[in-house]
Short mmCIF file of C-alpha atoms and ligand atoms in Angstrom, two decimals:
data_model
loop_
_atom_site.label_atom_id
_atom_site.label_comp_id
_atom_site.label_asym_id
_atom_site.label_seq_id
_atom_site.Cartn_x
_atom_site.Cartn_y
_atom_site.Cartn_z
CA MET Y 860 75.28 9.33 -79.73
CA THR Y 861 74.12 10.23 -76.23
CA TYR Y 862 74.40 7.75 -73.39
CA THR Y 863 73.33 7.78 -69.76
CA ARG Y 864 76.01 7.56 -67.07
CA ILE Y 865 75.67 7.19 -63.35
CA LEU Y 866 77.24 10.30 -61.82
CA GLY Y 867 76.67 9.60 -58.14
CA THR Y 868 74.89 7.27 -55.71
CA GLY Y 869 73.32 7.61 -52.28
CA GLY Y 870 71.53 5.51 -49.71
CA TYR Y 871 69.70 5.93 -46.45
CA LEU Y 872 68.47 3.49 -43.83
CA PRO Y 873 66.31 4.43 -40.84
CA ASP Y 874 67.98 4.11 -37.43
CA ARG Y 875 65.86 1.36 -35.91
CA VAL Y 876 67.39 -2.11 -36.33
CA VAL Y 877 65.03 -5.05 -35.85
CA THR Y 878 66.76 -8.42 -35.48
CA ASN Y 879 65.25 -11.83 -36.13
CA ALA Y 880 65.39 -12.46 -32.39
CA GLU Y 881 63.21 -9.39 -31.79
CA LEU Y 882 60.62 -10.63 -34.32
CA ALA Y 883 60.65 -14.04 -32.66
CA ARG Y 884 59.25 -12.35 -29.55
CA THR Y 885 56.07 -11.35 -31.41
CA VAL Y 886 55.49 -14.13 -33.98
CA ASP Y 887 56.24 -17.87 -33.94
CA THR Y 888 59.56 -17.87 -35.78
CA SER Y 889 63.28 -18.21 -35.13
CA ASP Y 890 66.56 -16.71 -36.27
CA GLU Y 891 67.56 -20.13 -37.60
CA TRP Y 892 64.40 -20.47 -39.76
CA ILE Y 893 64.66 -16.95 -41.20
CA VAL Y 894 68.40 -17.14 -41.94
CA SER Y 895 68.24 -20.60 -43.52
CA ARG Y 896 65.25 -19.78 -45.79
CA THR Y 897 66.04 -16.16 -46.67
CA GLY Y 898 69.52 -15.09 -45.52
CA ILE Y 899 67.95 -12.17 -43.60
CA ARG Y 900 69.44 -11.42 -40.17
CA GLU Y 901 68.05 -7.94 -39.51
CA ARG Y 902 66.16 -5.11 -41.20
CA ARG Y 903 65.64 -1.39 -40.57
CA LEU Y 904 62.23 0.07 -39.83
CA ALA Y 905 61.16 3.69 -40.22
CA GLY Y 906 60.04 5.60 -37.13
CA ASP Y 907 56.33 6.27 -36.62
CA ARG Y 908 56.59 9.77 -38.06
CA GLU Y 909 59.18 8.96 -40.72
CA THR Y 910 57.78 8.72 -44.27
CA THR Y 911 58.95 7.36 -47.60
CA CYS Y 912 59.73 10.91 -48.72
CA ASP Y 913 61.89 11.46 -45.61
CA LEU Y 914 63.99 8.42 -46.54
CA ALA Y 915 64.08 9.45 -50.22
CA GLU Y 916 65.27 12.94 -49.32
CA GLN Y 917 68.23 11.65 -47.32
CA ALA Y 918 69.33 9.26 -50.07
CA ALA Y 919 68.83 11.90 -52.77
CA ARG Y 920 70.96 14.49 -50.95
CA VAL Y 921 73.82 12.00 -50.64
CA ALA Y 922 73.56 11.09 -54.34
CA LEU Y 923 73.52 14.76 -55.40
CA GLU Y 924 76.64 15.42 -53.35
CA ALA Y 925 78.40 12.34 -54.76
CA ALA Y 926 77.55 13.51 -58.29
CA GLY Y 927 78.80 17.02 -57.56
CA CYS Y 928 75.39 18.37 -58.61
CA GLN Y 929 73.18 21.14 -57.31
CA ALA Y 930 69.44 20.65 -57.14
CA SER Y 931 69.16 23.22 -59.93
CA ASP Y 932 71.12 20.88 -62.25
CA ILE Y 933 68.35 18.24 -62.11
CA ASP Y 934 65.75 18.32 -64.86
CA LEU Y 935 63.87 15.06 -64.12
CA VAL Y 936 62.86 13.42 -60.83
CA ILE Y 937 61.53 9.85 -60.66
CA VAL Y 938 60.70 7.99 -57.47
CA ALA Y 939 60.06 4.24 -57.55
CA THR Y 940 57.79 3.40 -54.65
CA THR Y 941 54.93 1.13 -53.63
CA THR Y 942 54.48 2.98 -50.37
CA PRO Y 943 53.97 6.67 -51.29
CA ASP Y 944 53.36 9.30 -48.60
CA ARG Y 945 50.07 10.33 -50.16
CA VAL Y 946 47.63 9.04 -52.78
CA PHE Y 947 48.61 12.27 -54.53
CA PRO Y 948 50.69 14.32 -55.20
CA ALA Y 949 53.38 11.85 -56.22
CA THR Y 950 56.23 11.31 -53.75
CA ALA Y 951 58.51 12.60 -56.53
CA CYS Y 952 56.72 15.99 -56.32
CA LEU Y 953 57.04 16.05 -52.52
CA LEU Y 954 60.74 15.21 -52.89
CA GLN Y 955 61.24 17.81 -55.60
CA ASP Y 956 59.83 20.48 -53.31
CA ARG Y 957 62.05 19.39 -50.40
CA LEU Y 958 65.10 19.65 -52.63
CA GLY Y 959 64.12 22.99 -54.16
CA ILE Y 960 63.76 21.65 -57.70
CA HIS Y 961 60.94 23.65 -59.27
CA GLY Y 962 59.61 23.11 -62.78
CA PRO Y 963 61.05 19.91 -64.28
CA PRO Y 964 58.87 16.79 -64.55
CA ALA Y 965 58.52 14.62 -61.46
CA PHE Y 966 56.54 11.40 -61.16
CA ASP Y 967 56.37 8.09 -59.33
CA VAL Y 968 56.76 4.64 -60.83
CA GLN Y 969 54.87 1.70 -59.30
CA ALA Y 970 56.46 -1.61 -60.27
CA VAL Y 971 57.05 -2.87 -56.71
CA CYS Y 972 60.43 -4.62 -56.36
CA THR Y 973 61.28 -3.89 -60.02
CA GLY Y 974 60.39 -0.20 -59.61
CA PHE Y 975 63.94 1.13 -59.58
CA ILE Y 976 64.80 -0.84 -62.74
CA TYR Y 977 61.73 0.65 -64.44
CA ALA Y 978 62.59 4.16 -63.18
CA LEU Y 979 66.23 3.99 -64.28
CA SER Y 980 65.15 2.69 -67.68
CA ILE Y 981 62.72 5.60 -68.11
CA ALA Y 982 65.41 8.12 -67.12
CA ASP Y 983 67.77 6.51 -69.64
CA LYS Y 984 65.16 6.93 -72.38
CA PHE Y 985 64.56 10.60 -71.44
CA ILE Y 986 68.29 11.31 -71.56
CA ARG Y 987 68.98 9.44 -74.80
CA ALA Y 988 66.03 11.17 -76.44
CA GLY Y 989 67.47 14.55 -75.43
CA SER Y 990 64.48 15.36 -73.19
CA CYS Y 991 66.66 15.92 -70.14
CA ARG Y 992 70.35 16.14 -69.18
CA ARG Y 993 70.42 15.12 -65.51
CA ALA Y 994 67.93 12.96 -63.68
CA LEU Y 995 67.50 12.04 -60.03
CA VAL Y 996 66.21 8.46 -59.74
CA VAL Y 997 65.21 7.22 -56.30
CA GLY Y 998 63.85 3.94 -54.92
CA ALA Y 999 62.26 4.51 -51.52
CA GLU Y 1000 59.96 2.40 -49.40
CA THR Y 1001 58.32 2.09 -46.01
CA MET Y 1002 57.23 -1.53 -46.52
CA SER Y 1003 56.65 -1.79 -42.75
CA ARG Y 1004 53.41 0.16 -43.27
CA ILE Y 1005 51.84 -2.56 -45.45
CA VAL Y 1006 53.29 -5.63 -43.73
CA ASP Y 1007 50.87 -7.80 -41.75
CA TRP Y 1008 52.87 -8.00 -38.52
CA SER Y 1009 50.87 -11.02 -37.37
CA ASP Y 1010 51.78 -13.10 -40.49
CA ARG Y 1011 55.10 -14.85 -39.86
CA SER Y 1012 55.36 -15.99 -43.48
CA THR Y 1013 55.72 -12.41 -44.74
CA CYS Y 1014 56.55 -10.05 -41.86
CA VAL Y 1015 60.08 -11.44 -41.47
CA LEU Y 1016 60.96 -10.57 -45.07
CA PHE Y 1017 60.62 -6.81 -45.44
CA GLY Y 1018 62.44 -3.63 -44.40
CA ASP Y 1019 62.46 0.13 -45.03
CA GLY Y 1020 65.06 2.29 -46.79
CA ALA Y 1021 65.94 4.41 -49.79
CA GLY Y 1022 68.60 4.44 -52.50
CA ALA Y 1023 69.26 7.01 -55.20
CA VAL Y 1024 71.34 7.72 -58.28
CA VAL Y 1025 71.99 10.87 -60.28
CA VAL Y 1026 72.36 10.07 -63.96
CA GLY Y 1027 73.55 12.39 -66.70
CA ALA Y 1028 74.05 12.61 -70.45
CA ALA Y 1029 77.49 11.46 -71.65
CA ASP Y 1030 79.32 10.65 -74.88
CA GLU Y 1031 80.23 7.14 -73.73
CA PRO Y 1032 78.22 4.40 -71.99
CA GLY Y 1033 76.91 4.27 -69.31
CA ILE Y 1034 73.79 2.27 -69.53
CA LEU Y 1035 74.19 -0.36 -72.25
CA SER Y 1036 70.63 -1.64 -72.30
CA THR Y 1037 67.48 -2.08 -70.27
CA HIS Y 1038 64.96 -4.93 -70.43
CA LEU Y 1039 61.51 -4.56 -68.88
CA HIS Y 1040 58.67 -7.05 -68.52
CA ALA Y 1041 55.37 -7.57 -66.70
CA ASP Y 1042 52.57 -10.13 -66.57
CA GLY Y 1043 49.46 -9.23 -64.59
CA ALA Y 1044 48.19 -12.80 -64.80
CA TYR Y 1045 50.22 -13.34 -61.62
CA LYS Y 1046 48.58 -10.44 -59.74
CA ASP Y 1047 47.31 -12.60 -56.87
CA LEU Y 1048 50.52 -14.46 -55.97
CA LEU Y 1049 52.05 -11.42 -54.28
CA THR Y 1050 49.79 -8.50 -53.48
CA ALA Y 1051 48.52 -5.86 -51.09
CA ASN Y 1052 45.06 -6.12 -52.51
CA THR Y 1053 43.25 -3.06 -51.24
CA GLY Y 1054 43.44 0.05 -53.38
CA VAL Y 1055 41.81 3.43 -53.49
CA SER Y 1056 38.97 2.55 -55.83
CA ASP Y 1057 38.18 -0.98 -54.64
CA VAL Y 1058 36.30 -0.49 -51.37
CA ARG Y 1059 35.46 -4.16 -50.78
CA ALA Y 1060 38.36 -4.87 -48.39
CA ALA Y 1061 39.71 -3.02 -45.38
CA TRP Y 1062 42.14 -0.14 -45.89
CA PRO Y 1063 45.12 -0.18 -45.99
CA GLY Y 1064 46.06 -3.33 -47.92
CA ARG Y 1065 48.47 -5.76 -46.30
CA ILE Y 1066 50.99 -7.93 -48.12
CA THR Y 1067 49.96 -11.50 -48.85
CA MET Y 1068 52.16 -13.93 -50.77
CA ARG Y 1069 52.14 -17.50 -52.05
CA GLY Y 1070 55.83 -17.85 -51.20
CA ASN Y 1071 56.66 -21.15 -52.91
CA GLU Y 1072 55.10 -20.11 -56.21
CA VAL Y 1073 56.75 -16.69 -56.08
CA PHE Y 1074 60.09 -18.36 -55.39
CA ARG Y 1075 59.80 -20.72 -58.35
CA MET Y 1076 58.65 -17.98 -60.72
CA ALA Y 1077 61.40 -15.61 -59.57
CA VAL Y 1078 64.16 -18.15 -60.22
CA THR Y 1079 62.96 -19.26 -63.67
CA THR Y 1080 62.06 -15.74 -64.81
CA LEU Y 1081 65.37 -14.24 -63.71
CA ASP Y 1082 67.18 -17.10 -65.43
CA ALA Y 1083 65.51 -16.17 -68.73
CA LEU Y 1084 66.09 -12.45 -68.11
CA VAL Y 1085 69.82 -12.96 -67.61
CA GLY Y 1086 69.96 -14.93 -70.87
CA GLU Y 1087 68.06 -12.18 -72.71
CA THR Y 1088 70.31 -9.44 -71.33
CA LEU Y 1089 73.58 -11.23 -72.13
CA ALA Y 1090 72.37 -12.18 -75.63
CA ALA Y 1091 71.45 -8.56 -76.42
CA HIS Y 1092 75.15 -7.69 -76.10
CA GLY Y 1093 76.78 -10.89 -77.27
CA LEU Y 1094 78.18 -11.25 -73.75
CA ALA Y 1095 79.20 -14.59 -72.29
CA GLN Y 1096 78.92 -15.78 -68.73
CA GLY Y 1097 81.73 -14.13 -66.81
CA ASP Y 1098 81.78 -10.89 -68.87
CA VAL Y 1099 79.77 -9.23 -66.13
CA ARG Y 1100 81.93 -8.02 -63.24
CA TRP Y 1101 79.15 -7.38 -60.69
CA LEU Y 1102 75.63 -8.60 -60.16
CA VAL Y 1103 73.48 -6.16 -58.18
CA PRO Y 1104 70.24 -8.09 -57.71
CA HIS Y 1105 66.97 -7.23 -56.05
CA GLN Y 1106 67.45 -8.26 -52.43
CA ALA Y 1107 64.59 -10.63 -51.62
CA ASN Y 1108 66.26 -13.84 -50.66
CA THR Y 1109 69.82 -15.22 -50.82
CA ARG Y 1110 68.62 -18.46 -52.46
CA ILE Y 1111 67.06 -16.56 -55.38
CA ILE Y 1112 70.20 -14.39 -55.64
CA ALA Y 1113 72.51 -17.44 -55.65
CA ALA Y 1114 70.49 -19.06 -58.46
CA THR Y 1115 70.87 -15.95 -60.63
CA ALA Y 1116 74.59 -15.73 -59.87
CA LYS Y 1117 75.01 -19.35 -60.95
CA ARG Y 1118 73.22 -18.62 -64.23
CA LEU Y 1119 75.69 -15.76 -64.78
CA GLY Y 1120 78.67 -17.93 -63.91
CA LEU Y 1121 79.61 -15.51 -61.14
CA PRO Y 1122 81.07 -16.51 -57.78
CA MET Y 1123 79.21 -14.97 -54.81
CA GLU Y 1124 82.22 -12.65 -54.25
CA GLN Y 1125 81.03 -10.78 -57.37
CA VAL Y 1126 77.46 -10.47 -56.16
CA VAL Y 1127 76.38 -7.56 -53.98
CA VAL Y 1128 74.31 -8.94 -51.11
CA THR Y 1129 72.68 -6.66 -48.54
CA VAL Y 1130 69.53 -8.66 -47.82
CA ASP Y 1131 71.16 -10.02 -44.65
CA ARG Y 1132 71.18 -6.51 -43.11
CA HIS Y 1133 68.42 -4.69 -45.03
CA GLY Y 1134 65.77 -7.38 -45.62
CA ASN Y 1135 63.65 -6.85 -48.72
CA THR Y 1136 63.20 -3.10 -49.19
CA SER Y 1137 61.31 -3.59 -52.48
CA GLY Y 1138 62.01 -0.67 -54.86
CA ALA Y 1139 64.83 0.61 -52.64
CA SER Y 1140 66.82 -2.62 -52.54
CA ILE Y 1141 68.78 -2.36 -55.80
CA PRO Y 1142 69.94 1.27 -55.45
CA LEU Y 1143 70.77 0.65 -51.77
CA ALA Y 1144 72.88 -2.39 -52.68
CA PHE Y 1145 74.52 -0.51 -55.54
CA ASP Y 1146 75.38 2.44 -53.30
CA THR Y 1147 76.79 0.10 -50.66
CA ALA Y 1148 79.22 -1.51 -53.13
CA VAL Y 1149 80.22 1.80 -54.75
CA ARG Y 1150 80.95 3.33 -51.34
CA ASP Y 1151 82.98 0.40 -50.02
CA GLY Y 1152 85.07 0.44 -53.21
CA ARG Y 1153 84.00 -2.89 -54.69
CA ILE Y 1154 82.30 -1.42 -57.79
CA ARG Y 1155 84.74 0.81 -59.66
CA ARG Y 1156 84.56 3.04 -62.73
CA GLY Y 1157 84.62 0.91 -65.87
CA ASP Y 1158 83.13 -2.20 -64.24
CA VAL Y 1159 80.29 -3.92 -66.11
CA VAL Y 1160 77.32 -4.23 -63.74
CA LEU Y 1161 74.08 -6.14 -64.15
CA MET Y 1162 71.13 -4.98 -62.06
CA GLU Y 1163 68.03 -7.17 -62.02
CA GLY Y 1164 64.71 -7.17 -60.25
CA PHE Y 1165 61.57 -9.26 -59.85
CA GLY Y 1166 58.44 -8.36 -57.94
CA GLY Y 1167 54.70 -8.03 -57.61
CA GLY Y 1168 52.71 -7.83 -60.82
CA PHE Y 1169 54.67 -9.82 -61.70
CA THR Y 1170 57.18 -7.29 -62.98
CA TRP Y 1171 60.78 -8.02 -63.84
CA GLY Y 1172 63.65 -6.30 -65.60
CA SER Y 1173 67.35 -5.62 -65.89
CA VAL Y 1174 69.79 -2.78 -66.49
CA LEU Y 1175 73.22 -3.57 -67.92
CA LEU Y 1176 75.73 -0.76 -67.51
CA THR Y 1177 79.34 0.26 -67.44
CA PHE Y 1178 79.86 2.22 -64.23
N1 ACO P 2549 59.16 -18.90 -39.21
C1 ACO P 2549 58.95 -20.22 -38.99
N2 ACO P 2549 58.19 -20.98 -39.79
C2 ACO P 2549 57.62 -20.37 -40.86
C3 ACO P 2549 57.80 -19.01 -41.14
C4 ACO P 2549 58.59 -18.27 -40.26
N3 ACO P 2549 58.84 -16.95 -40.43
N4 ACO P 2549 57.11 -18.71 -42.26
C5 ACO P 2549 56.52 -19.84 -42.68
N5 ACO P 2549 56.85 -20.85 -41.83
C6 ACO P 2549 56.44 -22.24 -41.90
C7 ACO P 2549 55.17 -22.44 -42.69
O1 ACO P 2549 54.03 -22.21 -41.89
C8 ACO P 2549 55.30 -23.89 -43.08
O2 ACO P 2549 54.92 -24.68 -42.00
P1 ACO P 2549 54.07 -26.02 -42.24
O3 ACO P 2549 54.98 -26.91 -43.05
O4 ACO P 2549 53.83 -26.52 -40.85
O5 ACO P 2549 52.84 -25.62 -42.97
C9 ACO P 2549 56.80 -24.06 -43.29
O6 ACO P 2549 57.43 -22.97 -42.59
C10 ACO P 2549 57.24 -24.04 -44.72
O7 ACO P 2549 56.62 -22.92 -45.36
P2 ACO P 2549 56.96 -22.55 -46.82
O8 ACO P 2549 56.20 -21.32 -47.21
O9 ACO P 2549 56.83 -23.76 -47.70
O10 ACO P 2549 58.49 -22.17 -46.68
P3 ACO P 2549 59.54 -21.96 -47.81
O11 ACO P 2549 60.64 -22.91 -47.63
O12 ACO P 2549 58.88 -21.85 -49.14
O13 ACO P 2549 60.08 -20.52 -47.46
C11 ACO P 2549 59.84 -18.26 -48.21
C12 ACO P 2549 59.21 -19.40 -47.44
C13 ACO P 2549 61.16 -17.92 -47.55
C14 ACO P 2549 58.92 -17.07 -48.15
C15 ACO P 2549 60.07 -18.75 -49.63
O14 ACO P 2549 58.91 -19.23 -50.19
C16 ACO P 2549 60.59 -17.66 -50.51
O15 ACO P 2549 61.73 -17.26 -50.40
N6 ACO P 2549 59.79 -17.16 -51.43
C17 ACO P 2549 60.22 -16.12 -52.33
C18 ACO P 2549 59.39 -15.03 -52.09
C19 ACO P 2549 60.09 -13.79 -51.62
O16 ACO P 2549 61.21 -13.68 -51.28
N7 ACO P 2549 59.24 -12.80 -51.63
C20 ACO P 2549 59.59 -11.51 -51.27
C21 ACO P 2549 58.79 -10.57 -52.07
S1 ACO P 2549 58.86 -10.97 -53.76
C22 ACO P 2549 60.26 -10.49 -54.26
O17 ACO P 2549 60.75 -9.52 -53.78
C23 ACO P 2549 60.87 -11.25 -55.32
#
C-alpha cells in the first residue's frame, strides 16, 4: 500500500506589515473592533510589483530545502490560488518554470480558502494511484488585489502570503484521509463576482461578503466536517493532537476546536499576524508550527478549510 507523507514545509510572507491602527487611518474602524470580532491584529501585504507567483516561489524553495529535494525530484506541481498572476498560463506553470521543473504536470486549483485542502487531496490521490512520486503543493495568494479597500467590513480581514509542502510516496501514513465538499447554491454570500467571461460588471472583481451568514454557515459546516472526519477513522474527540484550521477568524476557529475537544493550546493560530490569506492560510499555519517545533513527527493533525463557493474540506494526517 502506498501512502502520501509530508516531507517538508515552507512559508513566505511579504515584508510590509499593515496594523489595524494603520487601516483605521483610511476606513472607519478600530483595533478594538477588529481584534474583538476577528482576532486579527496585523496582516502582510505584497509590494506593488510582487505577484502571487513571487510569493509561491519563496515558499516552494523553502519547502524543497526542508524536504531535502531537488527541483528535478518533483513530478507534480499544484498551486491553490484565487489570485493568479495571469488568466493563463496557470500560476503552477509559471512557478514550475521559475524552479526549473520541466515536463511534469502543473495546474492551479481554485477553491478559494479551501484551495490548499483540495490541492493536497489531489496530490494524495496522484501519489496513491502511482501517477507520481513527489509533489509540490502550494497555497499562494495576493488577496490585497481583490479587496475593496473602501469597504471596512471586508478590507480588515485579508492578507497576502504563501505556504508550501513537498509530499512523497511512502510505505506508512502519512495522509489518512481527505474529505472534500462544495455547494454552489451559496455562491453569492462570499464572492468577487466579476470574471473573464461575464462582462456586465467592472474588472477586476472585488470581494463582497454577507459576513453574518458566512459566519453561521462556517461554524455549522465545520462542525459536521469534523464529525465526518473523526467517524471515518473511528477517532474520538481528543485523538487529534493538532488542529490546523483555515485562518479566517478566531471565533470560528475556537468553535471548531471545541467540537474536537481540543484546548486552544493544541490549535495553530496565525490569523492574528497573517489575517485571512485564503488558500495560503493552512500551509502557512502548518509551516509555522512545524518550524517552531510544536508539530512533531508522528503527531496526528487535522487540517480543515471553509471558503467561497461554498467549498469546505479536511485532511487528516500523521506528520
Ligand atoms: N470596523 C468597525 N465597524 C464595522 C466594521 C469594521 N471593520 N465592519 C463592520 N462594522 C460594523 C457594521 O457596519 C455594523 O454596524 P451597524 O450595526 O451600525 O450596521 C456592525 O459593525 C456589525 O456588523 P456585523 O457584520 O454584524 O458584524 P459581525 O459581528 O458579524 O462581524 C465579521 C463581522 C467579523 C465579518 C463576521 O461576520 C465574521 O467573522 N464573519 C465570518 C466571515 C469571515 O471570516 N470571512 C472571511 C472570508 S470567508 C472564510 O475565509 C471562511
